[in-house]
Amino acid sequence: MYNIAIISGDGIGLEVMESAEYLLDKLDINFNFKYGEAGFECFNKNGTTLPEETIKIAKSSDATLFGASTSTPGQPSPIINLRKELDVYANLRPIKSYQGIKSLKDNIDFIIVRENTEGLYCQIEYEDNDKIIAERIITRKASEKISEIAFKLSKRRNKQNKVTCVHKSNVLKKTDGVFKESFYKVAEKYPQITTEDFYVDATAMYLITNPLNFDVIVSSNLFGDILSDESAGLVGGLGLAPSGNIGDDNGLFEPVHGSAPDIAGKNIANPCSMILSTAMMLDYIGEKETALKINNAVENVVAKGKILTPDLGGKSKTMEMTKAIVKEMI
Ligand code: NAI
Ligand code: MG
Protein backbone atom coordinates (compact mmCIF):
# COMPACT_ATOMS: atom_id res chain seq x y z
CA MET A 1 0.00 0.00 0.00
CA TYR A 2 1.42 3.37 -1.04
CA ASN A 3 0.33 6.72 0.38
CA ILE A 4 0.14 9.19 -2.48
CA ALA A 5 -0.59 12.91 -2.07
CA ILE A 6 -2.72 14.37 -4.84
CA ILE A 7 -2.58 18.14 -5.39
CA SER A 8 -4.48 19.07 -8.55
CA GLY A 9 -4.19 22.87 -8.29
CA ASP A 10 -5.86 25.03 -10.95
CA GLY A 11 -6.93 25.05 -14.59
CA ILE A 12 -5.87 22.01 -16.60
CA GLY A 13 -4.12 20.74 -13.46
CA LEU A 14 -7.57 19.47 -12.42
CA GLU A 15 -8.24 17.87 -15.80
CA VAL A 16 -4.93 16.06 -16.19
CA MET A 17 -4.99 14.89 -12.56
CA GLU A 18 -8.32 13.23 -13.29
CA SER A 19 -6.44 11.27 -15.97
CA ALA A 20 -3.70 10.26 -13.53
CA GLU A 21 -6.24 9.10 -10.97
CA TYR A 22 -8.23 7.18 -13.57
CA LEU A 23 -5.07 5.35 -14.60
CA LEU A 24 -3.88 4.64 -11.04
CA ASP A 25 -7.33 3.24 -10.19
CA LYS A 26 -6.99 0.70 -12.99
CA LEU A 27 -3.65 -0.66 -11.76
CA ASP A 28 -3.23 -3.76 -9.68
CA ILE A 29 -1.48 -1.78 -6.96
CA ASN A 30 -3.01 -0.49 -3.72
CA PHE A 31 -2.90 3.24 -3.16
CA ASN A 32 -4.17 5.40 -0.36
CA PHE A 33 -4.78 8.86 -1.84
CA LYS A 34 -4.64 11.96 0.33
CA TYR A 35 -5.83 15.20 -1.22
CA GLY A 36 -4.29 18.62 -0.71
CA GLU A 37 -5.20 22.08 -1.99
CA ALA A 38 -2.82 24.60 -3.56
CA GLY A 39 -2.84 27.49 -6.01
CA PHE A 40 -4.99 30.41 -7.01
CA GLU A 41 -8.42 28.94 -6.15
CA CYS A 42 -6.98 27.74 -2.88
CA PHE A 43 -5.78 31.28 -2.10
CA ASN A 44 -9.25 32.69 -2.78
CA LYS A 45 -10.71 30.14 -0.40
CA ASN A 46 -8.09 29.88 2.34
CA GLY A 47 -5.96 33.04 2.02
CA THR A 48 -2.83 31.03 1.21
CA THR A 49 -1.53 29.39 -1.99
CA LEU A 50 -0.04 26.51 0.00
CA PRO A 51 -1.81 25.56 3.27
CA GLU A 52 0.16 23.88 6.08
CA GLU A 53 -2.19 20.91 5.76
CA THR A 54 -1.10 20.36 2.15
CA ILE A 55 2.58 20.43 3.15
CA LYS A 56 1.83 17.92 5.92
CA ILE A 57 0.03 15.58 3.52
CA ALA A 58 2.88 15.74 1.00
CA LYS A 59 5.57 15.22 3.66
CA SER A 60 3.81 12.18 5.11
CA SER A 61 3.23 10.48 1.74
CA ASP A 62 5.43 8.07 -0.20
CA ALA A 63 5.22 10.44 -3.17
CA THR A 64 3.25 13.46 -4.35
CA LEU A 65 1.51 14.18 -7.64
CA PHE A 66 1.02 17.85 -8.50
CA GLY A 67 -1.09 19.13 -11.41
CA ALA A 68 -0.44 22.83 -12.03
CA SER A 69 -1.23 26.12 -10.36
CA THR A 70 -2.15 29.55 -11.68
CA SER A 71 0.08 32.28 -10.28
CA THR A 72 -1.52 34.52 -7.66
CA PRO A 73 -0.55 38.22 -7.74
CA GLY A 74 1.58 39.20 -4.76
CA GLN A 75 1.75 35.63 -3.44
CA PRO A 76 4.57 33.09 -3.46
CA SER A 77 4.44 30.18 -5.89
CA PRO A 78 2.99 27.09 -4.19
CA ILE A 79 5.00 24.65 -6.30
CA ILE A 80 8.30 26.41 -5.62
CA ASN A 81 7.53 26.46 -1.92
CA LEU A 82 6.41 22.85 -1.92
CA ARG A 83 9.67 21.81 -3.62
CA LYS A 84 11.51 23.73 -0.91
CA GLU A 85 9.45 22.22 1.93
CA LEU A 86 10.09 18.69 0.64
CA ASP A 87 13.74 19.51 -0.14
CA VAL A 88 13.42 17.95 -3.56
CA TYR A 89 16.58 19.54 -4.88
CA ALA A 90 16.75 17.90 -8.31
CA ASN A 91 14.20 18.56 -11.03
CA LEU A 92 14.50 15.88 -13.71
CA ARG A 93 12.91 16.68 -17.06
CA PRO A 94 13.27 13.99 -19.74
CA ILE A 95 12.85 15.05 -23.36
CA LYS A 96 12.43 12.55 -26.19
CA SER A 97 10.92 12.39 -29.64
CA TYR A 98 7.87 10.19 -30.17
CA GLN A 99 7.19 8.17 -33.27
CA GLY A 100 4.25 9.75 -35.09
CA ILE A 101 4.78 13.22 -33.63
CA LYS A 102 6.59 15.87 -35.61
CA SER A 103 9.93 16.38 -33.91
CA LEU A 104 12.77 18.67 -34.97
CA LYS A 105 14.94 15.54 -35.36
CA ASP A 106 14.19 11.84 -34.87
CA ASN A 107 15.77 10.20 -31.85
CA ILE A 108 16.08 13.25 -29.63
CA ASP A 109 16.68 11.83 -26.18
CA PHE A 110 18.13 13.85 -23.32
CA ILE A 111 17.28 14.91 -19.80
CA ILE A 112 17.50 18.27 -18.13
CA VAL A 113 18.67 18.23 -14.53
CA ARG A 114 17.60 21.51 -13.02
CA GLU A 115 18.78 22.77 -9.63
CA ASN A 116 15.60 23.27 -7.68
CA THR A 117 16.38 25.09 -4.44
CA GLU A 118 18.22 28.31 -5.23
CA GLY A 119 19.11 30.71 -8.06
CA LEU A 120 16.56 33.36 -8.94
CA TYR A 121 13.80 31.02 -7.78
CA CYS A 122 14.54 31.90 -4.14
CA GLN A 123 11.81 34.51 -4.67
CA ILE A 124 13.79 37.07 -2.66
CA GLU A 125 12.98 40.45 -4.18
CA TYR A 126 13.02 43.85 -2.55
CA GLU A 127 13.14 47.54 -3.32
CA ASP A 128 15.75 50.13 -2.43
CA ASN A 129 14.36 53.43 -3.67
CA ASP A 130 14.60 53.19 -7.44
CA LYS A 131 16.48 49.87 -7.36
CA ILE A 132 14.39 46.72 -7.56
CA ILE A 133 16.54 43.80 -6.52
CA ALA A 134 16.22 40.04 -7.02
CA GLU A 135 18.73 37.86 -5.19
CA ARG A 136 20.39 35.07 -7.11
CA ILE A 137 21.89 32.71 -4.60
CA ILE A 138 24.25 29.96 -5.74
CA THR A 139 26.06 27.76 -3.21
CA ARG A 140 28.88 25.30 -3.74
CA LYS A 141 26.94 22.71 -1.79
CA ALA A 142 23.80 22.80 -3.98
CA SER A 143 25.85 23.11 -7.19
CA GLU A 144 27.92 20.04 -6.34
CA LYS A 145 24.83 18.11 -5.27
CA ILE A 146 23.03 18.76 -8.56
CA SER A 147 26.13 17.95 -10.63
CA GLU A 148 26.46 14.69 -8.73
CA ILE A 149 22.88 13.79 -9.71
CA ALA A 150 23.60 14.65 -13.35
CA PHE A 151 26.70 12.44 -13.53
CA LYS A 152 24.97 9.54 -11.80
CA LEU A 153 22.07 9.85 -14.21
CA SER A 154 24.29 9.88 -17.29
CA LYS A 155 26.01 6.76 -16.00
CA ARG A 156 22.67 5.05 -15.36
CA ARG A 157 21.29 6.03 -18.78
CA ASN A 158 24.45 4.63 -20.41
CA LYS A 159 23.71 6.36 -23.72
CA GLN A 160 26.16 9.09 -24.70
CA ASN A 161 27.78 9.14 -21.25
CA LYS A 162 28.04 12.89 -21.41
CA VAL A 163 27.00 15.77 -19.16
CA THR A 164 26.66 19.35 -20.39
CA CYS A 165 26.84 22.14 -17.81
CA VAL A 166 24.84 25.23 -18.83
CA HIS A 167 25.60 28.59 -17.23
CA LYS A 168 26.38 32.22 -17.95
CA SER A 169 29.70 32.58 -16.18
CA ASN A 170 30.99 35.16 -18.65
CA VAL A 171 28.55 37.67 -17.14
CA LEU A 172 27.55 36.15 -13.79
CA LYS A 173 31.21 35.60 -12.98
CA LYS A 174 30.81 34.88 -9.29
CA THR A 175 27.55 32.92 -9.06
CA ASP A 176 27.85 30.95 -12.26
CA GLY A 177 31.60 30.80 -11.79
CA VAL A 178 30.89 28.69 -8.72
CA PHE A 179 28.26 26.63 -10.54
CA LYS A 180 30.75 25.74 -13.31
CA GLU A 181 33.62 25.16 -10.89
CA SER A 182 31.49 22.80 -8.82
CA PHE A 183 30.51 20.89 -11.96
CA TYR A 184 34.14 20.26 -12.93
CA LYS A 185 35.06 19.34 -9.36
CA VAL A 186 32.39 16.61 -9.32
CA ALA A 187 33.40 15.56 -12.86
CA GLU A 188 36.77 14.38 -11.53
CA LYS A 189 34.94 11.51 -9.82
CA TYR A 190 33.47 10.37 -13.14
CA PRO A 191 36.38 10.07 -15.59
CA GLN A 192 34.31 7.76 -17.83
CA ILE A 193 31.76 10.55 -18.47
CA THR A 194 32.52 13.19 -21.11
CA THR A 195 32.00 16.78 -20.00
CA GLU A 196 31.31 20.02 -21.78
CA ASP A 197 29.97 23.40 -20.75
CA PHE A 198 28.13 26.03 -22.75
CA TYR A 199 26.69 29.46 -22.07
CA VAL A 200 22.94 29.39 -21.79
CA ASP A 201 22.31 31.60 -24.84
CA ALA A 202 24.44 29.38 -27.07
CA THR A 203 22.72 26.32 -25.61
CA ALA A 204 19.35 27.76 -26.60
CA MET A 205 20.65 27.75 -30.18
CA TYR A 206 22.41 24.37 -30.04
CA LEU A 207 19.17 22.78 -28.86
CA ILE A 208 17.70 23.79 -32.21
CA THR A 209 20.74 23.28 -34.46
CA ASN A 210 22.09 20.09 -32.87
CA PRO A 211 19.63 18.58 -30.35
CA LEU A 212 21.21 15.12 -30.75
CA ASN A 213 24.35 16.46 -29.06
CA PHE A 214 22.73 16.29 -25.66
CA ASP A 215 22.52 13.45 -23.13
CA VAL A 216 22.28 15.10 -19.70
CA ILE A 217 22.07 18.87 -19.26
CA VAL A 218 22.66 20.29 -15.80
CA SER A 219 21.76 23.87 -15.06
CA SER A 220 20.61 26.33 -12.45
CA ASN A 221 16.96 26.91 -11.64
CA LEU A 222 15.81 29.58 -14.12
CA PHE A 223 17.96 28.45 -17.05
CA GLY A 224 16.77 24.86 -16.54
CA ASP A 225 13.17 26.03 -16.54
CA ILE A 226 13.48 28.05 -19.74
CA LEU A 227 15.45 25.38 -21.59
CA SER A 228 12.91 22.71 -20.64
CA ASP A 229 10.00 24.52 -22.32
CA GLU A 230 12.19 25.10 -25.36
CA SER A 231 13.18 21.44 -25.37
CA ALA A 232 9.55 20.32 -25.06
CA GLY A 233 8.91 22.41 -28.16
CA LEU A 234 11.45 20.33 -30.11
CA VAL A 235 9.49 17.13 -29.62
CA GLY A 236 5.81 18.04 -29.79
CA GLY A 237 5.13 20.50 -27.01
CA LEU A 238 4.40 20.73 -23.30
CA GLY A 239 1.71 18.05 -23.53
CA LEU A 240 4.47 15.43 -23.72
CA ALA A 241 6.86 16.78 -21.08
CA PRO A 242 6.87 15.13 -17.65
CA SER A 243 9.03 15.90 -14.63
CA GLY A 244 10.09 14.57 -11.28
CA ASN A 245 11.43 16.50 -8.31
CA ILE A 246 13.67 14.25 -6.26
CA GLY A 247 15.31 14.70 -2.89
CA ASP A 248 16.79 12.38 -0.29
CA ASP A 249 13.43 11.73 1.41
CA ASN A 250 10.71 12.87 -0.98
CA GLY A 251 9.55 12.73 -4.58
CA LEU A 252 7.17 15.21 -6.19
CA PHE A 253 5.97 14.58 -9.73
CA GLU A 254 4.34 17.10 -12.04
CA PRO A 255 4.02 17.97 -15.71
CA VAL A 256 6.39 20.68 -16.95
CA HIS A 257 3.42 22.76 -18.08
CA GLY A 258 1.32 25.23 -16.11
CA SER A 259 -2.44 25.63 -15.70
CA ALA A 260 -2.96 26.67 -19.37
CA PRO A 261 -5.87 29.11 -18.87
CA ASP A 262 -6.21 29.35 -22.68
CA ILE A 263 -7.54 25.79 -22.89
CA ALA A 264 -8.71 25.13 -19.31
CA GLY A 265 -12.26 23.87 -18.83
CA LYS A 266 -12.53 22.52 -22.38
CA ASN A 267 -11.30 18.99 -21.58
CA ILE A 268 -8.80 19.11 -24.42
CA ALA A 269 -5.56 19.21 -22.39
CA ASN A 270 -3.08 16.53 -23.37
CA PRO A 271 -2.95 14.10 -20.42
CA CYS A 272 0.42 12.57 -21.46
CA SER A 273 2.71 14.90 -19.51
CA MET A 274 0.79 14.13 -16.30
CA ILE A 275 0.55 10.42 -17.12
CA LEU A 276 4.28 10.24 -17.89
CA SER A 277 4.97 12.09 -14.62
CA THR A 278 2.83 9.47 -12.88
CA ALA A 279 5.01 6.79 -14.48
CA MET A 280 8.09 8.58 -13.10
CA MET A 281 6.39 8.51 -9.68
CA LEU A 282 5.75 4.76 -9.97
CA ASP A 283 9.37 4.19 -10.96
CA TYR A 284 10.45 6.23 -7.91
CA ILE A 285 8.35 4.20 -5.45
CA GLY A 286 9.69 0.95 -6.94
CA GLU A 287 6.93 -0.06 -9.37
CA LYS A 288 9.34 -0.05 -12.28
CA GLU A 289 7.56 -2.57 -14.46
CA THR A 290 4.28 -0.67 -14.33
CA ALA A 291 6.11 2.57 -15.06
CA LEU A 292 7.59 1.02 -18.18
CA LYS A 293 4.19 -0.32 -19.25
CA ILE A 294 2.70 3.17 -18.99
CA ASN A 295 5.53 4.71 -21.03
CA ASN A 296 5.06 2.06 -23.72
CA ALA A 297 1.29 2.59 -23.77
CA VAL A 298 1.73 6.34 -24.26
CA GLU A 299 4.24 5.68 -27.06
CA ASN A 300 1.88 3.25 -28.79
CA VAL A 301 -1.22 5.47 -28.59
CA VAL A 302 0.76 8.42 -29.88
CA ALA A 303 2.31 6.34 -32.69
CA LYS A 304 -1.08 5.01 -33.80
CA GLY A 305 -2.18 8.63 -34.17
CA LYS A 306 -5.92 7.89 -33.92
CA ILE A 307 -6.79 9.23 -30.50
CA LEU A 308 -4.87 12.43 -29.92
CA THR A 309 -5.69 15.72 -28.23
CA PRO A 310 -5.69 18.87 -30.41
CA ASP A 311 -2.15 19.96 -29.45
CA LEU A 312 -0.92 16.77 -31.18
CA GLY A 313 -3.10 17.36 -34.20
CA GLY A 314 -6.12 15.27 -33.15
CA LYS A 315 -9.67 15.97 -32.07
CA SER A 316 -9.94 13.81 -28.95
CA LYS A 317 -10.78 14.93 -25.43
CA THR A 318 -8.49 14.52 -22.44
CA MET A 319 -10.34 11.49 -21.06
CA GLU A 320 -10.64 9.81 -24.47
CA MET A 321 -6.88 9.83 -24.83
CA THR A 322 -6.47 8.75 -21.20
CA LYS A 323 -8.79 5.76 -21.72
CA ALA A 324 -6.95 4.81 -24.91
CA ILE A 325 -3.66 4.77 -22.99
CA VAL A 326 -5.12 2.65 -20.19
CA LYS A 327 -6.67 0.25 -22.74
CA GLU A 328 -3.30 -0.03 -24.47
CA MET A 329 -1.77 -1.24 -21.21
CA ILE A 330 -4.04 -4.26 -20.88
P1 NAI B 1 1.42 26.88 -19.63
O1 NAI B 1 2.45 25.84 -19.51
O2 NAI B 1 0.23 26.75 -18.76
O3 NAI B 1 0.90 26.94 -21.16
C1 NAI B 1 1.77 27.29 -22.24
C2 NAI B 1 1.12 26.86 -23.57
O4 NAI B 1 1.17 25.44 -23.69
C3 NAI B 1 -0.35 27.24 -23.68
O5 NAI B 1 -0.62 27.60 -24.99
C4 NAI B 1 -1.07 25.96 -23.31
O6 NAI B 1 -2.35 25.83 -23.89
C5 NAI B 1 -0.12 24.88 -23.82
N1 NAI B 1 -0.20 23.67 -22.99
C6 NAI B 1 0.34 23.50 -21.76
N2 NAI B 1 0.05 22.30 -21.29
C7 NAI B 1 -0.70 21.67 -22.22
C8 NAI B 1 -1.32 20.39 -22.31
N3 NAI B 1 -1.22 19.49 -21.32
N4 NAI B 1 -2.04 20.10 -23.41
C9 NAI B 1 -2.14 20.97 -24.42
N5 NAI B 1 -1.57 22.20 -24.41
C10 NAI B 1 -0.86 22.54 -23.31
O7 NAI B 1 2.15 28.26 -19.40
P2 NAI B 1 1.56 29.76 -19.30
O8 NAI B 1 0.37 29.91 -20.21
O9 NAI B 1 2.73 30.61 -19.49
O10 NAI B 1 1.08 29.92 -17.79
C11 NAI B 1 -0.26 29.72 -17.34
C12 NAI B 1 -0.31 29.75 -15.82
O11 NAI B 1 0.37 28.60 -15.29
C13 NAI B 1 0.37 30.97 -15.21
O12 NAI B 1 -0.41 31.42 -14.12
C14 NAI B 1 1.71 30.43 -14.74
O13 NAI B 1 2.24 31.17 -13.69
C15 NAI B 1 1.35 29.04 -14.34
N6 NAI B 1 2.46 28.06 -14.38
C16 NAI B 1 2.44 27.11 -13.42
C17 NAI B 1 3.36 26.10 -13.42
C18 NAI B 1 3.24 25.04 -12.37
O14 NAI B 1 2.26 24.98 -11.66
N7 NAI B 1 4.21 24.17 -12.23
C19 NAI B 1 4.40 26.02 -14.45
C20 NAI B 1 4.29 27.05 -15.47
C21 NAI B 1 3.35 28.03 -15.42
MG1 MG C 1 8.34 26.33 -16.42
PDB file of C-alpha atoms in Angstrom, residues 34 36 52 70 91 106 122 127 133 144 147 153 162 189 197 200-201 208 214 226 238 284 289 311 314 319 321:
ATOM      1  CA  LYS A  34      -4.636  11.959   0.332  1.00  0.00           C
ATOM      2  CA  GLY A  36      -4.294  18.622  -0.710  1.00  0.00           C
ATOM      3  CA  GLU A  52       0.160  23.877   6.075  1.00  0.00           C
ATOM      4  CA  THR A  70      -2.150  29.545 -11.682  1.00  0.00           C
ATOM      5  CA  ASN A  91      14.198  18.555 -11.028  1.00  0.00           C
ATOM      6  CA  ASP A 106      14.190  11.844 -34.867  1.00  0.00           C
ATOM      7  CA  CYS A 122      14.541  31.896  -4.142  1.00  0.00           C
ATOM      8  CA  GLU A 127      13.139  47.544  -3.316  1.00  0.00           C
ATOM      9  CA  ILE A 133      16.538  43.803  -6.517  1.00  0.00           C
ATOM     10  CA  GLU A 144      27.918  20.036  -6.342  1.00  0.00           C
ATOM     11  CA  SER A 147      26.132  17.947 -10.627  1.00  0.00           C
ATOM     12  CA  LEU A 153      22.067   9.846 -14.212  1.00  0.00           C
ATOM     13  CA  LYS A 162      28.037  12.893 -21.410  1.00  0.00           C
ATOM     14  CA  LYS A 189      34.942  11.514  -9.815  1.00  0.00           C
ATOM     15  CA  ASP A 197      29.968  23.404 -20.752  1.00  0.00           C
ATOM     16  CA  VAL A 200      22.944  29.390 -21.794  1.00  0.00           C
ATOM     17  CA  ASP A 201      22.309  31.601 -24.838  1.00  0.00           C
ATOM     18  CA  ILE A 208      17.701  23.791 -32.213  1.00  0.00           C
ATOM     19  CA  PHE A 214      22.730  16.292 -25.657  1.00  0.00           C
ATOM     20  CA  ILE A 226      13.479  28.054 -19.742  1.00  0.00           C
ATOM     21  CA  LEU A 238       4.395  20.728 -23.305  1.00  0.00           C
ATOM     22  CA  TYR A 284      10.454   6.228  -7.912  1.00  0.00           C
ATOM     23  CA  GLU A 289       7.557  -2.571 -14.462  1.00  0.00           C
ATOM     24  CA  ASP A 311      -2.146  19.962 -29.448  1.00  0.00           C
ATOM     25  CA  GLY A 314      -6.117  15.265 -33.154  1.00  0.00           C
ATOM     26  CA  MET A 319     -10.345  11.485 -21.057  1.00  0.00           C
ATOM     27  CA  MET A 321      -6.881   9.831 -24.829  1.00  0.00           C
TER      28      MET A 321
END
